[in-house]
Tab-separated table of C-alpha atoms in Angstrom:
chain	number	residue	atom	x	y	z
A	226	UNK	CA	124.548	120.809	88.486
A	227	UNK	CA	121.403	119.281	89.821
A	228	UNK	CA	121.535	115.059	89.912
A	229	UNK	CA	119.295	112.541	87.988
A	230	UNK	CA	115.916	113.972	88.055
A	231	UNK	CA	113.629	110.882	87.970
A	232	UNK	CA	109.581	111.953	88.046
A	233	UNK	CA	107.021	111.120	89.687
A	234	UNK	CA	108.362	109.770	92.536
A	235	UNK	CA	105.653	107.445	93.323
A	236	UNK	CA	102.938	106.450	90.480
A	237	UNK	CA	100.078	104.266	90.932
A	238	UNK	CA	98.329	102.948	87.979
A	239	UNK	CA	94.953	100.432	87.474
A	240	UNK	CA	96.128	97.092	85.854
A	241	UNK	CA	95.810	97.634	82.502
A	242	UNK	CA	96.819	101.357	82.023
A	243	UNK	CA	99.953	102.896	81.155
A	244	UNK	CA	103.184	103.969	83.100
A	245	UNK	CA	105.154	106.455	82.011
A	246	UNK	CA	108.741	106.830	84.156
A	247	UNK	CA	110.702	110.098	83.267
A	248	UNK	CA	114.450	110.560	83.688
A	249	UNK	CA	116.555	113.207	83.034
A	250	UNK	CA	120.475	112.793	83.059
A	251	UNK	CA	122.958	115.437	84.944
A	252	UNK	CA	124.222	117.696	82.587
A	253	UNK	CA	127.026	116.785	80.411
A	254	UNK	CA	125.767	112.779	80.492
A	255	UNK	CA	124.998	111.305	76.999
A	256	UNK	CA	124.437	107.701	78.452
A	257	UNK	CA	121.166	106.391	80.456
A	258	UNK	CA	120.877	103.039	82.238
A	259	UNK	CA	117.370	102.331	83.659
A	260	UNK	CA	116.815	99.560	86.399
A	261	UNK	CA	114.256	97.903	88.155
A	262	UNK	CA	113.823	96.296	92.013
A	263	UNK	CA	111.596	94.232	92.430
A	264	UNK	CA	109.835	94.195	96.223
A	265	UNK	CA	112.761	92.468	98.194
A	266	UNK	CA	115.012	91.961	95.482
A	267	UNK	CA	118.061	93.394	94.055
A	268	UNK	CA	118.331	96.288	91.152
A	269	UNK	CA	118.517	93.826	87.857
A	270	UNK	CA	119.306	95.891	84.623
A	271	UNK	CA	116.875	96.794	81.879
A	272	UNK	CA	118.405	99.011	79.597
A	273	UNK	CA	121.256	101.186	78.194
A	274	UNK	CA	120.797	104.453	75.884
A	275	UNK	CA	122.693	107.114	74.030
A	276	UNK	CA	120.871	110.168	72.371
A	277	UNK	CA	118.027	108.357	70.000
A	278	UNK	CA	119.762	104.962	69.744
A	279	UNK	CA	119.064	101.712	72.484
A	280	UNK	CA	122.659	100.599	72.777
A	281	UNK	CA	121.507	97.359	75.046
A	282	UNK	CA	117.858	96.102	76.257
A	283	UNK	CA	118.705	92.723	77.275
A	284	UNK	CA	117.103	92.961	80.623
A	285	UNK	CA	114.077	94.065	79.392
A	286	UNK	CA	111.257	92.199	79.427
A	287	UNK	CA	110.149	91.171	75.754
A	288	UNK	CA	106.258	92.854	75.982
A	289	UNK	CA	104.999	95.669	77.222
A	290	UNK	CA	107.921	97.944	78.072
A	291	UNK	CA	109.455	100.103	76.129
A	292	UNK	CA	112.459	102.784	76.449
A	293	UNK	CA	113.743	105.964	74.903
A	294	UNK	CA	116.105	108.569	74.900
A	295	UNK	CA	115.454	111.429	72.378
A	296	UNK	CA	117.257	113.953	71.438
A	297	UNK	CA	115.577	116.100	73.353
A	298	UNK	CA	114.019	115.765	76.358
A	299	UNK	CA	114.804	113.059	79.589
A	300	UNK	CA	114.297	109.503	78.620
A	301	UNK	CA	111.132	107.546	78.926
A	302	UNK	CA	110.774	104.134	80.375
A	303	UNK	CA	106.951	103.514	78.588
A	304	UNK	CA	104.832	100.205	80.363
A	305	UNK	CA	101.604	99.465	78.541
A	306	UNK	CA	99.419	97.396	79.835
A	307	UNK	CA	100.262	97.421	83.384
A	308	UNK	CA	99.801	93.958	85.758
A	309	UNK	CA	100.319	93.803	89.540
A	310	UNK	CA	104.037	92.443	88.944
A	311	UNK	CA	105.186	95.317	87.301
A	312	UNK	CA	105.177	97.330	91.388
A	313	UNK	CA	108.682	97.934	91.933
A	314	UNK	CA	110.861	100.146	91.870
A	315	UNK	CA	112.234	101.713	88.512
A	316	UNK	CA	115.645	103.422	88.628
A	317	UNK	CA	117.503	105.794	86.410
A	318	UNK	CA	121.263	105.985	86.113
A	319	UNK	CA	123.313	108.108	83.832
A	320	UNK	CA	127.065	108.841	82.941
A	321	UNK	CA	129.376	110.224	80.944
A	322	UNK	CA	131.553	107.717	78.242
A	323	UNK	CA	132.806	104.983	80.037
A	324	UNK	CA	132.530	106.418	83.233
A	325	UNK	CA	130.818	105.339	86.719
A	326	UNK	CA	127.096	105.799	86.590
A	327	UNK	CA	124.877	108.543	88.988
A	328	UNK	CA	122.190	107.364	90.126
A	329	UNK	CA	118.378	108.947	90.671
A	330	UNK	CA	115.925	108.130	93.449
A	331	UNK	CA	113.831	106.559	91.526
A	332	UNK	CA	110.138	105.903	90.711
A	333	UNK	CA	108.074	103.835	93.138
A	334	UNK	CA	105.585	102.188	90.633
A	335	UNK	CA	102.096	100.669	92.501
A	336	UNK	CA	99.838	98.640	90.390
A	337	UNK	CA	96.536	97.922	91.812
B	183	UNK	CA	127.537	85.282	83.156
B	184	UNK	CA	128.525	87.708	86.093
B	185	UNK	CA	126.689	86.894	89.260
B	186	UNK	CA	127.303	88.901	92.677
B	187	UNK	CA	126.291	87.383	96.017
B	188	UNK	CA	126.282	89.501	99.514
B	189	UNK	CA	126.753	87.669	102.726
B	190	UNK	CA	125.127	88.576	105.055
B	191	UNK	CA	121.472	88.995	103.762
B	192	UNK	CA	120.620	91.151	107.261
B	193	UNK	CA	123.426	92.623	109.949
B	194	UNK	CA	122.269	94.279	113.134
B	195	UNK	CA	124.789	94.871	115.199
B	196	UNK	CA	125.213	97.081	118.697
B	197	UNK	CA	126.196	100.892	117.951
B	198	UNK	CA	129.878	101.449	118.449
B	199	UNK	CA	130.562	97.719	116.951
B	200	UNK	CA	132.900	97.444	113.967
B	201	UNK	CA	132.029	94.921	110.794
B	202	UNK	CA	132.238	93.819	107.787
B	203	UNK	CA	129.905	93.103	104.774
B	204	UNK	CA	131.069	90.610	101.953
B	205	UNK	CA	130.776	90.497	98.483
B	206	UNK	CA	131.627	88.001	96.095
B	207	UNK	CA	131.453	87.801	91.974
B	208	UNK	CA	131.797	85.157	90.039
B	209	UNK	CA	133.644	86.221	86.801
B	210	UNK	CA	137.225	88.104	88.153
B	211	UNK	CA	137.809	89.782	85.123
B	212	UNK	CA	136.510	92.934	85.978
B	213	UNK	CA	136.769	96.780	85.833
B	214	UNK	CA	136.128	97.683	89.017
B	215	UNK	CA	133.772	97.047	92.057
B	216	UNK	CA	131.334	99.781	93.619
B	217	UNK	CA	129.551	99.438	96.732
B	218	UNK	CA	126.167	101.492	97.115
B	219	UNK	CA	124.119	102.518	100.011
B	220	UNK	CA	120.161	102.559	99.618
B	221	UNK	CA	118.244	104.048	102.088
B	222	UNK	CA	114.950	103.140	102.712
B	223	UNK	CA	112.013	104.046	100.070
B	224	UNK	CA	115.306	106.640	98.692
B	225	UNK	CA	118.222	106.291	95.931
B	226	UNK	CA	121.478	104.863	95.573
B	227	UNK	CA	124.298	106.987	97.588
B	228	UNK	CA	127.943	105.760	95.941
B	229	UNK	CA	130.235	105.014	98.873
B	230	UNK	CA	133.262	103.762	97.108
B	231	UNK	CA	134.763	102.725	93.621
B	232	UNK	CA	137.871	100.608	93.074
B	233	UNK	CA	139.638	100.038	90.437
B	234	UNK	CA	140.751	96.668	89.380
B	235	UNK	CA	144.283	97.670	90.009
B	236	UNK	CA	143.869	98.842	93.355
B	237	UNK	CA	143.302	96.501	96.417
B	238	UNK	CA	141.680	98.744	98.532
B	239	UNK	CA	139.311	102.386	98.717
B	240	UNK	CA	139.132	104.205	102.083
B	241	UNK	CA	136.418	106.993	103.109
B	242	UNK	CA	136.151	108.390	106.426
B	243	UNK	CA	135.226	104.905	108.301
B	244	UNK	CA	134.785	102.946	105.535
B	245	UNK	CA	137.431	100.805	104.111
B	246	UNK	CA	136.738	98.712	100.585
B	247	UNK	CA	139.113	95.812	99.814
B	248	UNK	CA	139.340	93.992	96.545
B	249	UNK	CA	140.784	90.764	95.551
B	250	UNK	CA	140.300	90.400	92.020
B	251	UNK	CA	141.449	86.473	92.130
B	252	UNK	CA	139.264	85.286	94.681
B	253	UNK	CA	136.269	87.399	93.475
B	254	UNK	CA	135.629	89.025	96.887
B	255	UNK	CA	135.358	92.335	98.188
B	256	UNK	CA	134.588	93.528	101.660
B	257	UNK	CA	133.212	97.106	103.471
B	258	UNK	CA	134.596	97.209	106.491
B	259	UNK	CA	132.580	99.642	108.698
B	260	UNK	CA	134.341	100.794	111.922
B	261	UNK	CA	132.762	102.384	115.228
B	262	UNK	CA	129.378	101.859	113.807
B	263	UNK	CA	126.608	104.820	114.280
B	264	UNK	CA	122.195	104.256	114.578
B	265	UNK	CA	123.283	106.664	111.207
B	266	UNK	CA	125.031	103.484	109.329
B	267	UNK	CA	121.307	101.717	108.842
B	268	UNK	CA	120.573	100.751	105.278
B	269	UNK	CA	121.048	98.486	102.823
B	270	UNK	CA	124.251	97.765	101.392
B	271	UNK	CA	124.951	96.919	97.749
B	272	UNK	CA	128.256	95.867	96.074
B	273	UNK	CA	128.039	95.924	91.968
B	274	UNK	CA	130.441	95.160	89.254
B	275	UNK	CA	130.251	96.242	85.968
B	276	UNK	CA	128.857	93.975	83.009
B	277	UNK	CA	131.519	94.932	80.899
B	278	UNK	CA	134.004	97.519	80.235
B	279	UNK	CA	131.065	100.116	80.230
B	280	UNK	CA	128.769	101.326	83.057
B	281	UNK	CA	126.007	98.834	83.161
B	282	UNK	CA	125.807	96.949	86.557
B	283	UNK	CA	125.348	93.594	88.170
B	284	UNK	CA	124.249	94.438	91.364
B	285	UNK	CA	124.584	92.058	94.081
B	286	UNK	CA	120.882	91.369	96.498
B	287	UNK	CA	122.925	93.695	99.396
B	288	UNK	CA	123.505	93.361	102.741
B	289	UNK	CA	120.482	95.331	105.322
B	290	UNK	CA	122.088	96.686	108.016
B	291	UNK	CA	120.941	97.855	111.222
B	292	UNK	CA	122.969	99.356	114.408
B	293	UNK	CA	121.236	99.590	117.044
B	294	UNK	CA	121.818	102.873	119.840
């Protein structure tokens, strides 16, 4: 049972384009938290998904990003638009019901 | 609103040397308390989970306390290795679910 799969690792994008983070849970795990670090900062939450539903996106911010979990497929954590604050790190987490989350190693986004 | 503070920021610390890492939250009514390890430019490695009914979590040479009514929790670390560098973070969950509040962690380094 492989972990959370996050791709690519590393990304670099021109301000102004589009980031597209991947995540796919560990088998079994219906629930998908994604989270961001900022350079020297702690991991802050963004959002919470089931299969096709957003169950909580109060951490993320109100433009640009965008997240979803179809019912196929890993989940997508979509930035438009990227600007120089966006670099950071972008992590995935998922779980089963109610249960402690795994994490992945996360995507290392550079905007330049 | 749940807020998690780690004292200290940065630890370094002669190898062999045993210590502790604090964490502290301000709303006690929680589920239980995980602390993480992040390695540098990597993921988050679990280390321990406890449960708001236990007081304590023990692995190998790591030892997690938990006082609910204070709203602290410690990692003790004994007979430290070169192999212990990394950050440290404690996180609680935001409610009875998995989503986290992640405290800024604790950087550690032991030194050979």
């Amino acid at each position: 049972n492989a972990g959370v799969m996050q791709n690519p690792r590393h990304l670099v994008r021109r301000r102004g384009q589009e980031a597209r983070l991947r995540c796919s849970p560990m088998k079994g795990h219906s629930h998908v938290y994604w989270y961001r670090q900022l350079p020297e900062e702690g991991l802050k939450f963004m959002v919470y998904l089931q299969k096709e539903n957003i169950i909580d996106e109060s951490g993320m911010p109100k433009e640009r990003f965008s997240a979803e979990f179809p019912k196929e497929g890993p989940s997508i954590l979509r930035i438009q638009q990227v600007v120089r604050g966006d670099s950071a790190a972008y992590f995935c987490a998922s779980s089963p019901s109610g249960r402690e989350p795994f994490f992945g190693q996360g995507t290392r986004l550079t905007v330049v | 609103k749940q807020e998690v503070t780690q004292i200290p920021a940065a630890l370094s610390v002669p190898e062999g040397e045993n210590l502790v890492l604090n964490c502290s939250f301000t709303d006690s009514a929680i589920y239980n308390l995980q602390w993480f390890r992040q390695d540098p430019g990597k993921g988050l490695t679990s280390l321990l989970l406890i449960q708001s009914s236990q007081r304590e979590q023990t692995s190998g040479r790591l030892n997690a306390s938990l006082d609910k009514s204070s709203g602290r929790s410690t990692l003790y670390i004994a007979a430290s290795q070169p192999g212990d560098s990394a950050t440290y973070l404690c996180a609680v969950p935001i409610d009875s679910g998995s989503r986290l509040t992640f405290g800024e962690g604790t950087q550690l380094t032991v030194n050979p």
